[in-house]
PDB file of N, CA and C in Angstrom:
ATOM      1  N   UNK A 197      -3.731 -13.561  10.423  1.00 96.00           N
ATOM      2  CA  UNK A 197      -3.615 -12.847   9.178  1.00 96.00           C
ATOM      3  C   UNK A 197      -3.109 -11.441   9.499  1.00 96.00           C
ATOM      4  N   UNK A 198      -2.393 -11.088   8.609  1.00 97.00           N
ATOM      5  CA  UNK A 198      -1.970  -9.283   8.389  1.00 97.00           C
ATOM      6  C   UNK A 198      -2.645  -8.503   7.559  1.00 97.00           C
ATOM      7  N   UNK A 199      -2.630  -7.481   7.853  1.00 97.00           N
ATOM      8  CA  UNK A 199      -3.529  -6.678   7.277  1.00 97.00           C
ATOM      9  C   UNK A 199      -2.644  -5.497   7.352  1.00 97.00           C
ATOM     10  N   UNK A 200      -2.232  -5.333   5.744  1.00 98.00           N
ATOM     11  CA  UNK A 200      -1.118  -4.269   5.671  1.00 98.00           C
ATOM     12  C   UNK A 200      -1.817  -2.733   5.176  1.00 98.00           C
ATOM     13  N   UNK A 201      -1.821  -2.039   5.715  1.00 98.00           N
ATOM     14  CA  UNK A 201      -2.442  -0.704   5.283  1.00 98.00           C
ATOM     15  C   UNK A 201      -1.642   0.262   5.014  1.00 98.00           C
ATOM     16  N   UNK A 202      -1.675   1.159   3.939  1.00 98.00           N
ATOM     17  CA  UNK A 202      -0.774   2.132   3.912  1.00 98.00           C
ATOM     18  C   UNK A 202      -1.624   3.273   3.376  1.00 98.00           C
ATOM     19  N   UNK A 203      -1.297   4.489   3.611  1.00 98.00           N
ATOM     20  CA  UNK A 203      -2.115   5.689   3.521  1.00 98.00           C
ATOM     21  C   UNK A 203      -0.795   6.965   3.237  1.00 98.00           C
ATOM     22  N   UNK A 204      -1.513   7.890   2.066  1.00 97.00           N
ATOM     23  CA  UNK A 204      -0.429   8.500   1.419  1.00 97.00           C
ATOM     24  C   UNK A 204      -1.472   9.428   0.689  1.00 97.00           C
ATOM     25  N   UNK A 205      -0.776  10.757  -0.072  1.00 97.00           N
ATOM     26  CA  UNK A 205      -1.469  11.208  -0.997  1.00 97.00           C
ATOM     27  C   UNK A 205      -0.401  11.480  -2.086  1.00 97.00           C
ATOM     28  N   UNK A 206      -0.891  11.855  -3.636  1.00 97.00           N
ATOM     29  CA  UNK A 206       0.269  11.404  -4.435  1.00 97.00           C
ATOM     30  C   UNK A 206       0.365  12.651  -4.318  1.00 97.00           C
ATOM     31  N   UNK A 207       1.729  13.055  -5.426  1.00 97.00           N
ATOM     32  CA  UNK A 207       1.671  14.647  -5.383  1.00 97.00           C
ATOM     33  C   UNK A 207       0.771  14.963  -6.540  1.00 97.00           C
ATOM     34  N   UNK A 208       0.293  16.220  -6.347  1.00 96.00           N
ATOM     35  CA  UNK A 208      -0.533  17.302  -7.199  1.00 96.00           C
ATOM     36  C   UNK A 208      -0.157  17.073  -8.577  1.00 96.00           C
ATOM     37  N   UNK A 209       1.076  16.841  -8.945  1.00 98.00           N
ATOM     38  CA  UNK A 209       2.043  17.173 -10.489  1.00 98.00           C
ATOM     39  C   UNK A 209       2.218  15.516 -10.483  1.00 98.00           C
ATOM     40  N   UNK A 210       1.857  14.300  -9.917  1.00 97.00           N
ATOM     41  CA  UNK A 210       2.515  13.188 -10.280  1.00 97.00           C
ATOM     42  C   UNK A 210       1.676  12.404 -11.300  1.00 97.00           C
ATOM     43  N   UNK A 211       2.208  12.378 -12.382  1.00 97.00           N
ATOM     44  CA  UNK A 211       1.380  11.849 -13.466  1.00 97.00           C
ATOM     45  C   UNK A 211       0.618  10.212 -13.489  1.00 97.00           C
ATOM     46  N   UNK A 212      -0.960  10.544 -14.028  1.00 97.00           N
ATOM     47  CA  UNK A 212      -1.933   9.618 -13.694  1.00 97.00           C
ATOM     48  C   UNK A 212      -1.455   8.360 -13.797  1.00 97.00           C
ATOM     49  N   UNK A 213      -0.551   8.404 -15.126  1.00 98.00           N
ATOM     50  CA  UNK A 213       0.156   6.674 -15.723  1.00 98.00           C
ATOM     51  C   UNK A 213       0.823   6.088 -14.387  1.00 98.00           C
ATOM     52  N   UNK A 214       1.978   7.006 -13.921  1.00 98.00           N
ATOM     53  CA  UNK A 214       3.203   6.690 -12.783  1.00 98.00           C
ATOM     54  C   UNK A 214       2.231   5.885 -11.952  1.00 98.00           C
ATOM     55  N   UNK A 215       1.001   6.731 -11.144  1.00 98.00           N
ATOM     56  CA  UNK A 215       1.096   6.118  -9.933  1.00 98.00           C
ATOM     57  C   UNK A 215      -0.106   4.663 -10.417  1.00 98.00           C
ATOM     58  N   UNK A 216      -1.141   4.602 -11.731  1.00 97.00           N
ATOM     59  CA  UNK A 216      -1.344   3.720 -11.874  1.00 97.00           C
ATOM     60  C   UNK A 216      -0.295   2.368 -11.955  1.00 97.00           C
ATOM     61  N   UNK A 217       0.810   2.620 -12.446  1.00 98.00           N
ATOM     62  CA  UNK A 217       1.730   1.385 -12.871  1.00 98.00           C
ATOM     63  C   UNK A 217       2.209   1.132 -11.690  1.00 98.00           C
ATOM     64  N   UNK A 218       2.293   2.105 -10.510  1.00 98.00           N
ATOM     65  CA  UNK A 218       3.073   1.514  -9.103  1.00 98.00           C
ATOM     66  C   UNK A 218       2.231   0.735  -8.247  1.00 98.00           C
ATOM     67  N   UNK A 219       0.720   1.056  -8.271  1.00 98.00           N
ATOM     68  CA  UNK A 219      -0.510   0.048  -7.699  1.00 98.00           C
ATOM     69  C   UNK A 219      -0.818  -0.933  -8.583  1.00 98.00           C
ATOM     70  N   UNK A 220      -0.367  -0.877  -9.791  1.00 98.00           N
ATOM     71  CA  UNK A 220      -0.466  -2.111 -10.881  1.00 98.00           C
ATOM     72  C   UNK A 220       0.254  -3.161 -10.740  1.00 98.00           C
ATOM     73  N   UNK A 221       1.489  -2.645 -10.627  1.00 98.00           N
ATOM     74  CA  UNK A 221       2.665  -3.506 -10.055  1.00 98.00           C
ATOM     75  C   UNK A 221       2.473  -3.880  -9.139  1.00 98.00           C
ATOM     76  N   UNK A 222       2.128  -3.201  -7.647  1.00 98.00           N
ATOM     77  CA  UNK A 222       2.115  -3.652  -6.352  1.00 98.00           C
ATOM     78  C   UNK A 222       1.142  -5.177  -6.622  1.00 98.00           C
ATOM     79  N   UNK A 223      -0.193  -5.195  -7.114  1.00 98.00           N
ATOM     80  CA  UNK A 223      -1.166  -5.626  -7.308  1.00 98.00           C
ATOM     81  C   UNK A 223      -0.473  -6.796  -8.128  1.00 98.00           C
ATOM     82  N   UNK A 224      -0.008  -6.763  -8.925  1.00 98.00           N
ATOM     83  CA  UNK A 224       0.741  -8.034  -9.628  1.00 98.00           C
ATOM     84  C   UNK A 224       1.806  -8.550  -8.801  1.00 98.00           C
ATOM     85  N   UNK A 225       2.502  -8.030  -8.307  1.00 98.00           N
ATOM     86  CA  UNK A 225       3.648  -8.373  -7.366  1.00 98.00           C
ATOM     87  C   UNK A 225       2.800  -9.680  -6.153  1.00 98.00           C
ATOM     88  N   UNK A 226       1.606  -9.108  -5.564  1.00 97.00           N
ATOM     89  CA  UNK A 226       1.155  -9.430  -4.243  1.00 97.00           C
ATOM     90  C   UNK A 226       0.769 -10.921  -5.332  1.00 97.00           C
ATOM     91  N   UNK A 227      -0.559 -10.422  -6.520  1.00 97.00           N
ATOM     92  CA  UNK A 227      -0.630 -12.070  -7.180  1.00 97.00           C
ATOM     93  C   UNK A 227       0.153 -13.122  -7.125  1.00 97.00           C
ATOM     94  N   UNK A 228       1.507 -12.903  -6.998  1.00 95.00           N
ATOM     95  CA  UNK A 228       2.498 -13.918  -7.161  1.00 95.00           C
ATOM     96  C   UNK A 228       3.021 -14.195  -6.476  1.00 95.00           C
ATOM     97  N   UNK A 229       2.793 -13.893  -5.304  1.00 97.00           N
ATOM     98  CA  UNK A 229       4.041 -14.068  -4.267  1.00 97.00           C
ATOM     99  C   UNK A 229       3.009 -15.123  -3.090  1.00 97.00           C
ATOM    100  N   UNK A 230       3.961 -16.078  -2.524  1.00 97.00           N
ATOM    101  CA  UNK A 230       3.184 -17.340  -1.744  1.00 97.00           C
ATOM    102  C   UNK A 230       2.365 -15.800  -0.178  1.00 97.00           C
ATOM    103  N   UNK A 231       2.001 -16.446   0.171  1.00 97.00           N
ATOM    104  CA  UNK A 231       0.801 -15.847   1.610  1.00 97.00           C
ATOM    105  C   UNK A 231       0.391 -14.230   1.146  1.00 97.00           C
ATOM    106  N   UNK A 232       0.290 -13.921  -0.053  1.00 98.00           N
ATOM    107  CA  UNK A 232      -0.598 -12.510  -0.056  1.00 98.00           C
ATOM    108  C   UNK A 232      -1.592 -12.644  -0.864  1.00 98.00           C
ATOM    109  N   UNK A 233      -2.690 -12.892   0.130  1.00 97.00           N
ATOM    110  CA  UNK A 233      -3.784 -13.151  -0.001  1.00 97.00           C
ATOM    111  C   UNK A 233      -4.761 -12.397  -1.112  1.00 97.00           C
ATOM    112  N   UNK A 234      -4.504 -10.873  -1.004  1.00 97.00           N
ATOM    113  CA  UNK A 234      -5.422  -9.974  -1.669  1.00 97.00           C
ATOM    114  C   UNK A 234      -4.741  -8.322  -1.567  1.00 97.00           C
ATOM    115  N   UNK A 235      -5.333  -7.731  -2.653  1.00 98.00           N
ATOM    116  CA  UNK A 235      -4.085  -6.271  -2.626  1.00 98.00           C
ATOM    117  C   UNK A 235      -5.644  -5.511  -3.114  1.00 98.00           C
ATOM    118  N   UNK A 236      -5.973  -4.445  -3.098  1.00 98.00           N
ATOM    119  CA  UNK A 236      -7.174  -3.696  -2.931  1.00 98.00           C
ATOM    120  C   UNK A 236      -6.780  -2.093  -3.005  1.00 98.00           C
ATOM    121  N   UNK A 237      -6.941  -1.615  -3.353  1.00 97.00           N
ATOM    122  CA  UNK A 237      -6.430   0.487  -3.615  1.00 97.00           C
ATOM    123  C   UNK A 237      -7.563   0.981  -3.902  1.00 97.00           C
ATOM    124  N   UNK A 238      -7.605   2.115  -3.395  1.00 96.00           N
ATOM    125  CA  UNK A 238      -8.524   3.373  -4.188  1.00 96.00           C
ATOM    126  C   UNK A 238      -8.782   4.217  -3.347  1.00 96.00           C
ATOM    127  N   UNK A 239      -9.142   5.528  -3.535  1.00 96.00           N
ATOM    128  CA  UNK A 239      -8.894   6.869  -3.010  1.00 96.00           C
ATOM    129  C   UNK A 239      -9.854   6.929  -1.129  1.00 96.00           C
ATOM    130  N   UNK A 240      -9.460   7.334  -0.957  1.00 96.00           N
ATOM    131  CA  UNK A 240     -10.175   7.764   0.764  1.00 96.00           C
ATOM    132  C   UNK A 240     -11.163   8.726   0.396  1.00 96.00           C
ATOM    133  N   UNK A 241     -12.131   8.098   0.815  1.00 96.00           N
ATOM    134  CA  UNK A 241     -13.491   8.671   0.888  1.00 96.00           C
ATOM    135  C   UNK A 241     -13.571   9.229   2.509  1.00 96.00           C
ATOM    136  N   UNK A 242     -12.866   9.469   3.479  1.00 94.00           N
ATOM    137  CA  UNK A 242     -13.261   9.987   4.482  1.00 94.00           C
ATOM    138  C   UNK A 242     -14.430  10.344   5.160  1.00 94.00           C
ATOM    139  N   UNK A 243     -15.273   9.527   5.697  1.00 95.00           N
ATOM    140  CA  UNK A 243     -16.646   9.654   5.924  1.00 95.00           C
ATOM    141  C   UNK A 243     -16.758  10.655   6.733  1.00 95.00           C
ATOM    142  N   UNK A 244     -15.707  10.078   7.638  1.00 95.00           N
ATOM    143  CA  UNK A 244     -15.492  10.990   8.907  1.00 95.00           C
ATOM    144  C   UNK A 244     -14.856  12.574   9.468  1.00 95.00           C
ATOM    145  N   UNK A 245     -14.539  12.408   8.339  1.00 94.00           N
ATOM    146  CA  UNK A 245     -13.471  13.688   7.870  1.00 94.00           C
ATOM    147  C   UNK A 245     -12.655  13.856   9.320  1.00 94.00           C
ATOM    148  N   UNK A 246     -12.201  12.793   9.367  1.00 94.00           N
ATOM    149  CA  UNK A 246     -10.530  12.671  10.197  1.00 94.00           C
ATOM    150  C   UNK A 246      -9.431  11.952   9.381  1.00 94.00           C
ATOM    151  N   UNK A 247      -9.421  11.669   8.146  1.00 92.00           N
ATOM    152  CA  UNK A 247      -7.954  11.714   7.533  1.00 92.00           C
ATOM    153  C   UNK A 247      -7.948  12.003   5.992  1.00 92.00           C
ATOM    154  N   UNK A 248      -8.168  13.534   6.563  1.00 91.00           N
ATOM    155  CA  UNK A 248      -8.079  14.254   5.148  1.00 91.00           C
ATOM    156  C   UNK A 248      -6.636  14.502   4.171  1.00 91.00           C
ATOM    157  N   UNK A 249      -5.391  14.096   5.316  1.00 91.00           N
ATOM    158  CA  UNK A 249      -4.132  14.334   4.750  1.00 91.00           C
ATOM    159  C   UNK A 249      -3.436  12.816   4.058  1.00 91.00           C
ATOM    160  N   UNK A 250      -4.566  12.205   3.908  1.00 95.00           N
ATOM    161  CA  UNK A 250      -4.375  11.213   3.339  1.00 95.00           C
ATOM    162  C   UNK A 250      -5.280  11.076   1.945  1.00 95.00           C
ATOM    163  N   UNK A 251      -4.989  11.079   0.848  1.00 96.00           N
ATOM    164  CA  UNK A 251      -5.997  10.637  -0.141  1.00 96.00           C
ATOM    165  C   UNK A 251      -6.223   9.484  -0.865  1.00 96.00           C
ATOM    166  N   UNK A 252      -5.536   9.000  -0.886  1.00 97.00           N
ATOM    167  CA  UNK A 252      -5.493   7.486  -1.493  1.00 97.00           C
ATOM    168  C   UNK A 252      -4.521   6.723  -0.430  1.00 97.00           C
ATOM    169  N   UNK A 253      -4.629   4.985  -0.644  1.00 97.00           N
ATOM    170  CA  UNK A 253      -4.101   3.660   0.120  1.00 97.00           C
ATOM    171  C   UNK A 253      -4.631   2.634  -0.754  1.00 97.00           C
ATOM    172  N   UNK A 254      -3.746   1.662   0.198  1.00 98.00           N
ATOM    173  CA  UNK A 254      -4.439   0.130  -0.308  1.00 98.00           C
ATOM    174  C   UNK A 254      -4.123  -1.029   1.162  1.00 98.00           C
ATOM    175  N   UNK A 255      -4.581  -2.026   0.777  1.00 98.00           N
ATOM    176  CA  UNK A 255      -4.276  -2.937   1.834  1.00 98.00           C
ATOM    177  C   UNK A 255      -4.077  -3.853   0.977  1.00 98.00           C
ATOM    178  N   UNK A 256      -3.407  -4.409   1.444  1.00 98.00           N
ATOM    179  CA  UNK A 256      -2.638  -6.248   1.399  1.00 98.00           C
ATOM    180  C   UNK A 256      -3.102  -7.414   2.538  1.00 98.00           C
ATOM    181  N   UNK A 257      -3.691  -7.956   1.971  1.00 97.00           N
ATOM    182  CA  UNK A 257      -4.140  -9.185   3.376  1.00 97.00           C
ATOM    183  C   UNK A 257      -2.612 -10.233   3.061  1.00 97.00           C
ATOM    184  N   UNK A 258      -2.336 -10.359   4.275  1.00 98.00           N
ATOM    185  CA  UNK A 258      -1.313 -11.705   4.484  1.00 98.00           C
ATOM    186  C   UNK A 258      -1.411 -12.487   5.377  1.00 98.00           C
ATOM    187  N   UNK A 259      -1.166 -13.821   4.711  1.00 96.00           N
ATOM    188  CA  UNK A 259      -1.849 -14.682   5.824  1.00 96.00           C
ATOM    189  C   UNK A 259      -1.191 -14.893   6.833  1.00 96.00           C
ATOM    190  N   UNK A 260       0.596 -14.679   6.811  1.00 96.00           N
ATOM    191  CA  UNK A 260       1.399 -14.625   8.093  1.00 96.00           C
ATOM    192  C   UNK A 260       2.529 -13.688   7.925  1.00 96.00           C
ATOM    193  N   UNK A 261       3.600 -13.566   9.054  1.00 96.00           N
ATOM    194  CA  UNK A 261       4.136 -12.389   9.313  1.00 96.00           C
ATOM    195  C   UNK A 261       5.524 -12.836   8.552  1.00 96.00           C
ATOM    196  N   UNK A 262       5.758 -14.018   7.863  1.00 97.00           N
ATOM    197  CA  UNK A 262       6.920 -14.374   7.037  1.00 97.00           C
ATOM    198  C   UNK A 262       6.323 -13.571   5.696  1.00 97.00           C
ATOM    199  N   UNK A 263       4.840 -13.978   5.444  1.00 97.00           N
ATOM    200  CA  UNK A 263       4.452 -12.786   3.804  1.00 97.00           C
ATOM    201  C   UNK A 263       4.976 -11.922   4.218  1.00 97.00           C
ATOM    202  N   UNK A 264       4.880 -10.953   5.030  1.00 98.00           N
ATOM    203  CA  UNK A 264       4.831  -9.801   5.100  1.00 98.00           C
ATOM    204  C   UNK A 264       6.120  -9.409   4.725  1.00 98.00           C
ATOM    205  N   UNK A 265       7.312 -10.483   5.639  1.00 97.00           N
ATOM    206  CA  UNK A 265       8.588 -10.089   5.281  1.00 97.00           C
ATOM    207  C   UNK A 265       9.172 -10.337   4.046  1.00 97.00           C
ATOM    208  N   UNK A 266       8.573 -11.618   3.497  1.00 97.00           N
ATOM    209  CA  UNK A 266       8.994 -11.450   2.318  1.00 97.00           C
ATOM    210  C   UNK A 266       8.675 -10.535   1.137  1.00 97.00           C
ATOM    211  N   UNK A 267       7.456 -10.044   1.594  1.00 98.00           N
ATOM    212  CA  UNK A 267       6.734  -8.404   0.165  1.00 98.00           C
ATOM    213  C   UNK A 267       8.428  -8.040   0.624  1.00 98.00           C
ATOM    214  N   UNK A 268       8.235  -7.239   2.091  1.00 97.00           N
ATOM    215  CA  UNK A 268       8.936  -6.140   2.117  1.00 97.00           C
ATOM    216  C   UNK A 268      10.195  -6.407   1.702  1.00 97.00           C
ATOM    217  N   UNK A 269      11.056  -7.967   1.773  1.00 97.00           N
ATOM    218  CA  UNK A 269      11.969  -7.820   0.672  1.00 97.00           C
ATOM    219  C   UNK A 269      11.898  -7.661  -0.352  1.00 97.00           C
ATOM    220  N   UNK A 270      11.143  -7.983  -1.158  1.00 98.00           N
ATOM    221  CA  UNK A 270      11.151  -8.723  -2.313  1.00 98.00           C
ATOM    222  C   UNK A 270      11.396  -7.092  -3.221  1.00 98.00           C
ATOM    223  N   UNK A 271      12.224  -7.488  -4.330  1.00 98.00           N
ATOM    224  CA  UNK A 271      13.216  -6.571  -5.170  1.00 98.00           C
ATOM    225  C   UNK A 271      11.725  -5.820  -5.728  1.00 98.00           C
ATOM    226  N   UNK A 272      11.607  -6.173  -6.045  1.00 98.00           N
ATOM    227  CA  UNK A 272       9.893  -5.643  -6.737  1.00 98.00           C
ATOM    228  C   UNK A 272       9.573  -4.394  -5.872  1.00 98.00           C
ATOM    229  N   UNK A 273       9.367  -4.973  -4.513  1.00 98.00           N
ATOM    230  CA  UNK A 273       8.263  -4.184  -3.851  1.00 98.00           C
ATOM    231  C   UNK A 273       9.708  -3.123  -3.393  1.00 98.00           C
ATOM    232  N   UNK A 274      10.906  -3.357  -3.279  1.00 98.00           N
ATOM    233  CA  UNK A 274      11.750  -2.198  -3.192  1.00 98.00           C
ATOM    234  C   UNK A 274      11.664  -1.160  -4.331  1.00 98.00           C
ATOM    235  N   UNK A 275      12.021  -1.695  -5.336  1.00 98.00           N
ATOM    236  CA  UNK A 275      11.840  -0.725  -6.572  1.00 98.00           C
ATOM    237  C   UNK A 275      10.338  -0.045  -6.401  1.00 98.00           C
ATOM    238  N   UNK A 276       9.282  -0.457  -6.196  1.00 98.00           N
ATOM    239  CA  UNK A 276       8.209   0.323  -6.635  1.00 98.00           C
ATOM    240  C   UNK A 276       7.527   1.167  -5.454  1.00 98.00           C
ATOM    241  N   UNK A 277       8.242   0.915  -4.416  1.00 97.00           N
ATOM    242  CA  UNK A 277       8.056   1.155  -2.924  1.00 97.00           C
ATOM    243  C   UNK A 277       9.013   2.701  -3.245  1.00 97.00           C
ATOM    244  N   UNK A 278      10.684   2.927  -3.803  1.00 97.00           N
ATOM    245  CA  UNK A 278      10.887   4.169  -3.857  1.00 97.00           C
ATOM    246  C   UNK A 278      10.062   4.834  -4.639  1.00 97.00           C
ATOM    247  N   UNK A 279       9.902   3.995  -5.897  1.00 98.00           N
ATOM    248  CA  UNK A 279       8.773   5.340  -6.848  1.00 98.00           C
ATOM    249  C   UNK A 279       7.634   5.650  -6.423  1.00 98.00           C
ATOM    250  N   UNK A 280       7.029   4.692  -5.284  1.00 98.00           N
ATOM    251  CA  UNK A 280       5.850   5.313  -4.873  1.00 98.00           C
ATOM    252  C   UNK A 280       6.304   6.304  -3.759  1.00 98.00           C
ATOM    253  N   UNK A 281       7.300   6.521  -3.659  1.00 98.00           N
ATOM    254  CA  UNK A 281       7.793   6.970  -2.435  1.00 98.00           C
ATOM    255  C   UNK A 281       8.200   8.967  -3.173  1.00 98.00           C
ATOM    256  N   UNK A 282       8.703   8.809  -4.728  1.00 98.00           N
ATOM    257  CA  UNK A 282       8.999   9.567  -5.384  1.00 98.00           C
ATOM    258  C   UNK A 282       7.643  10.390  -5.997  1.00 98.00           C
ATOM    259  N   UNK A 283       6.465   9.768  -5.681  1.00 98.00           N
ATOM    260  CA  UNK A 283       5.376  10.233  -6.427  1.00 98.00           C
ATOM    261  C   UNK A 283       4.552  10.853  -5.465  1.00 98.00           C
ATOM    262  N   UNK A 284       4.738  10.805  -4.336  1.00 98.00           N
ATOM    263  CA  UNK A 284       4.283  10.922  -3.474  1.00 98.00           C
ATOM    264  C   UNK A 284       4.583  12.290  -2.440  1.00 98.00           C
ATOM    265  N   UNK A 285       3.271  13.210  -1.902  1.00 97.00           N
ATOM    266  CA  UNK A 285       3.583  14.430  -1.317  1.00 97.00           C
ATOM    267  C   UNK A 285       4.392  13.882   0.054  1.00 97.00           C
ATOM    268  N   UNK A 286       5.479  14.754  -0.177  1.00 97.00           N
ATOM    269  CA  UNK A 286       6.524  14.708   1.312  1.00 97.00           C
ATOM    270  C   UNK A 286       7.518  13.045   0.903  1.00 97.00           C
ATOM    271  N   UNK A 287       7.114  12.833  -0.175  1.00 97.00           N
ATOM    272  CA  UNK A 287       8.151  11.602   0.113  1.00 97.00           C
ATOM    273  C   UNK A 287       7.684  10.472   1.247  1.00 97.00           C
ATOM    274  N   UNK A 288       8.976   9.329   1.522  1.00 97.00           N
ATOM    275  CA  UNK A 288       8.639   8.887   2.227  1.00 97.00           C
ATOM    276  C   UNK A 288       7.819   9.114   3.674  1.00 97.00           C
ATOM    277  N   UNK A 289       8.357  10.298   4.066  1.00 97.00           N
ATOM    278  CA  UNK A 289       7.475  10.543   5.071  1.00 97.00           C
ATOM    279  C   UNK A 289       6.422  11.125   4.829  1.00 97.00           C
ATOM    280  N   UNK A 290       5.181  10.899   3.837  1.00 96.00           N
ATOM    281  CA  UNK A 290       4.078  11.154   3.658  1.00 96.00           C
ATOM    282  C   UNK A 290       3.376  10.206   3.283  1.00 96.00           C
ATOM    283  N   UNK A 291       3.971   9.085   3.738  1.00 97.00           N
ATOM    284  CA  UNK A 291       3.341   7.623   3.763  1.00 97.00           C
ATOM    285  C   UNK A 291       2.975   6.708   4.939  1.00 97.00           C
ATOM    286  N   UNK A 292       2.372   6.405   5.670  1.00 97.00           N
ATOM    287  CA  UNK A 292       1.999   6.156   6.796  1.00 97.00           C
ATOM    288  C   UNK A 292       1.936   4.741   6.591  1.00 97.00           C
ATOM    289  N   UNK A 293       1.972   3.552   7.256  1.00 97.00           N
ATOM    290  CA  UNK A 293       1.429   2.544   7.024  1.00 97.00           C
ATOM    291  C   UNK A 293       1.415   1.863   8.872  1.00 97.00           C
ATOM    292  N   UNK A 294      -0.064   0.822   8.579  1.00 96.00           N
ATOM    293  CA  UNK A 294      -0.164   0.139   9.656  1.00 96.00           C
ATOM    294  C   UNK A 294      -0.175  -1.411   9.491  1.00 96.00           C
ATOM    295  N   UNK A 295       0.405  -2.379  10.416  1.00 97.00           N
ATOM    296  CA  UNK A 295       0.016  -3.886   9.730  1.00 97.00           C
ATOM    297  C   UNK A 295      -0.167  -4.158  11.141  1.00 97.00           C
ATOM    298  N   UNK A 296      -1.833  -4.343  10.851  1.00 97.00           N
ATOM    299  CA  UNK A 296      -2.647  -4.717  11.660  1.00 97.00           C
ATOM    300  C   UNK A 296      -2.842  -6.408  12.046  1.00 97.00           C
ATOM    301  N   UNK A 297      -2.439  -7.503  13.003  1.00 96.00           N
ATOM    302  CA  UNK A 297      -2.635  -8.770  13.036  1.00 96.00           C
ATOM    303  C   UNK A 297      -4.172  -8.565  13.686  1.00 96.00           C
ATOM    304  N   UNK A 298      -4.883  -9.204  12.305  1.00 94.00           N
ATOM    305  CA  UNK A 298      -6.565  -9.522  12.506  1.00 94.00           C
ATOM    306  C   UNK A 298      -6.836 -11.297  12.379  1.00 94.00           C
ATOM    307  N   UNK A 299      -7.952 -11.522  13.040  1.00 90.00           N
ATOM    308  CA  UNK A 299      -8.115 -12.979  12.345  1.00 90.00           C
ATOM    309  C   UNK A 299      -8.187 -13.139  11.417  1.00 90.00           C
ATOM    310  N   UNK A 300      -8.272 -14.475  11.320  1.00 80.00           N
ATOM    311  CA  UNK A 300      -8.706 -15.233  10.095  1.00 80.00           C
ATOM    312  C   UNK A 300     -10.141 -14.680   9.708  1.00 80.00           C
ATOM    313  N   UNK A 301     -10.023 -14.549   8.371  1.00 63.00           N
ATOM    314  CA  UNK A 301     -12.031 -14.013   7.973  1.00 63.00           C
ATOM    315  C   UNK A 301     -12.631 -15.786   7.776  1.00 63.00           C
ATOM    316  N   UNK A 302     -13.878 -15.776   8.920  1.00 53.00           N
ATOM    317  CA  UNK A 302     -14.384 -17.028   8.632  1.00 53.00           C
ATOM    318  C   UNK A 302     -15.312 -17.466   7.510  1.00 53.00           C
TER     319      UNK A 302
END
């Protein structure tokens, strides 16, 4: 399984609707599409207070590394991938992401 993580903070001025409809979408997008298992968001609670330059993410579970390629084609996740990219402090490069290969959850 994959375990897609991405970590970002929106900007200060990016309005509440925008970035709800781009995790709304993401979240409907992942529903429909064959091997994405589960899509999950909400703000970083930093327990640890080591990634404070991050405030919000989500993860995507996929069950193999063809999901993965197909999100990252898929026209959807391009379109909502720049606007999250547009809503977002620093732009693309204020988006971090990791895709972690974890097991299977038994």
């Amino acid at each position: 399984m994959i375990l897609h993580c991405v970590f970002f903070t929106f900007r200060s001025d990016a309005p509440q609707d925008a970035r709800r409809a781009v995790l709304t979408g993401l979240a409907e997008l992942c529903a429909d599409l064959d091997g994405a298992l589960a899509f999950e968001s909400g703000p970083n609670l930093d327990f640890e207070g080591k990634s404070q330059d991050y405030l919000d993410g989500f993860v995507i579970r996929f069950a193999d590394r063809p999901a993965v390629k197909a999100y990252a084609e898929h026209p959807t996740h391009r379109r909502l991938g720049g606007q999250m990219c547009d809503l977002c402090q620093n732009g693309a490069d204020g988006i971090i992401v990791f895709d972690l290969d974890v097991p299977d959850a038994q």
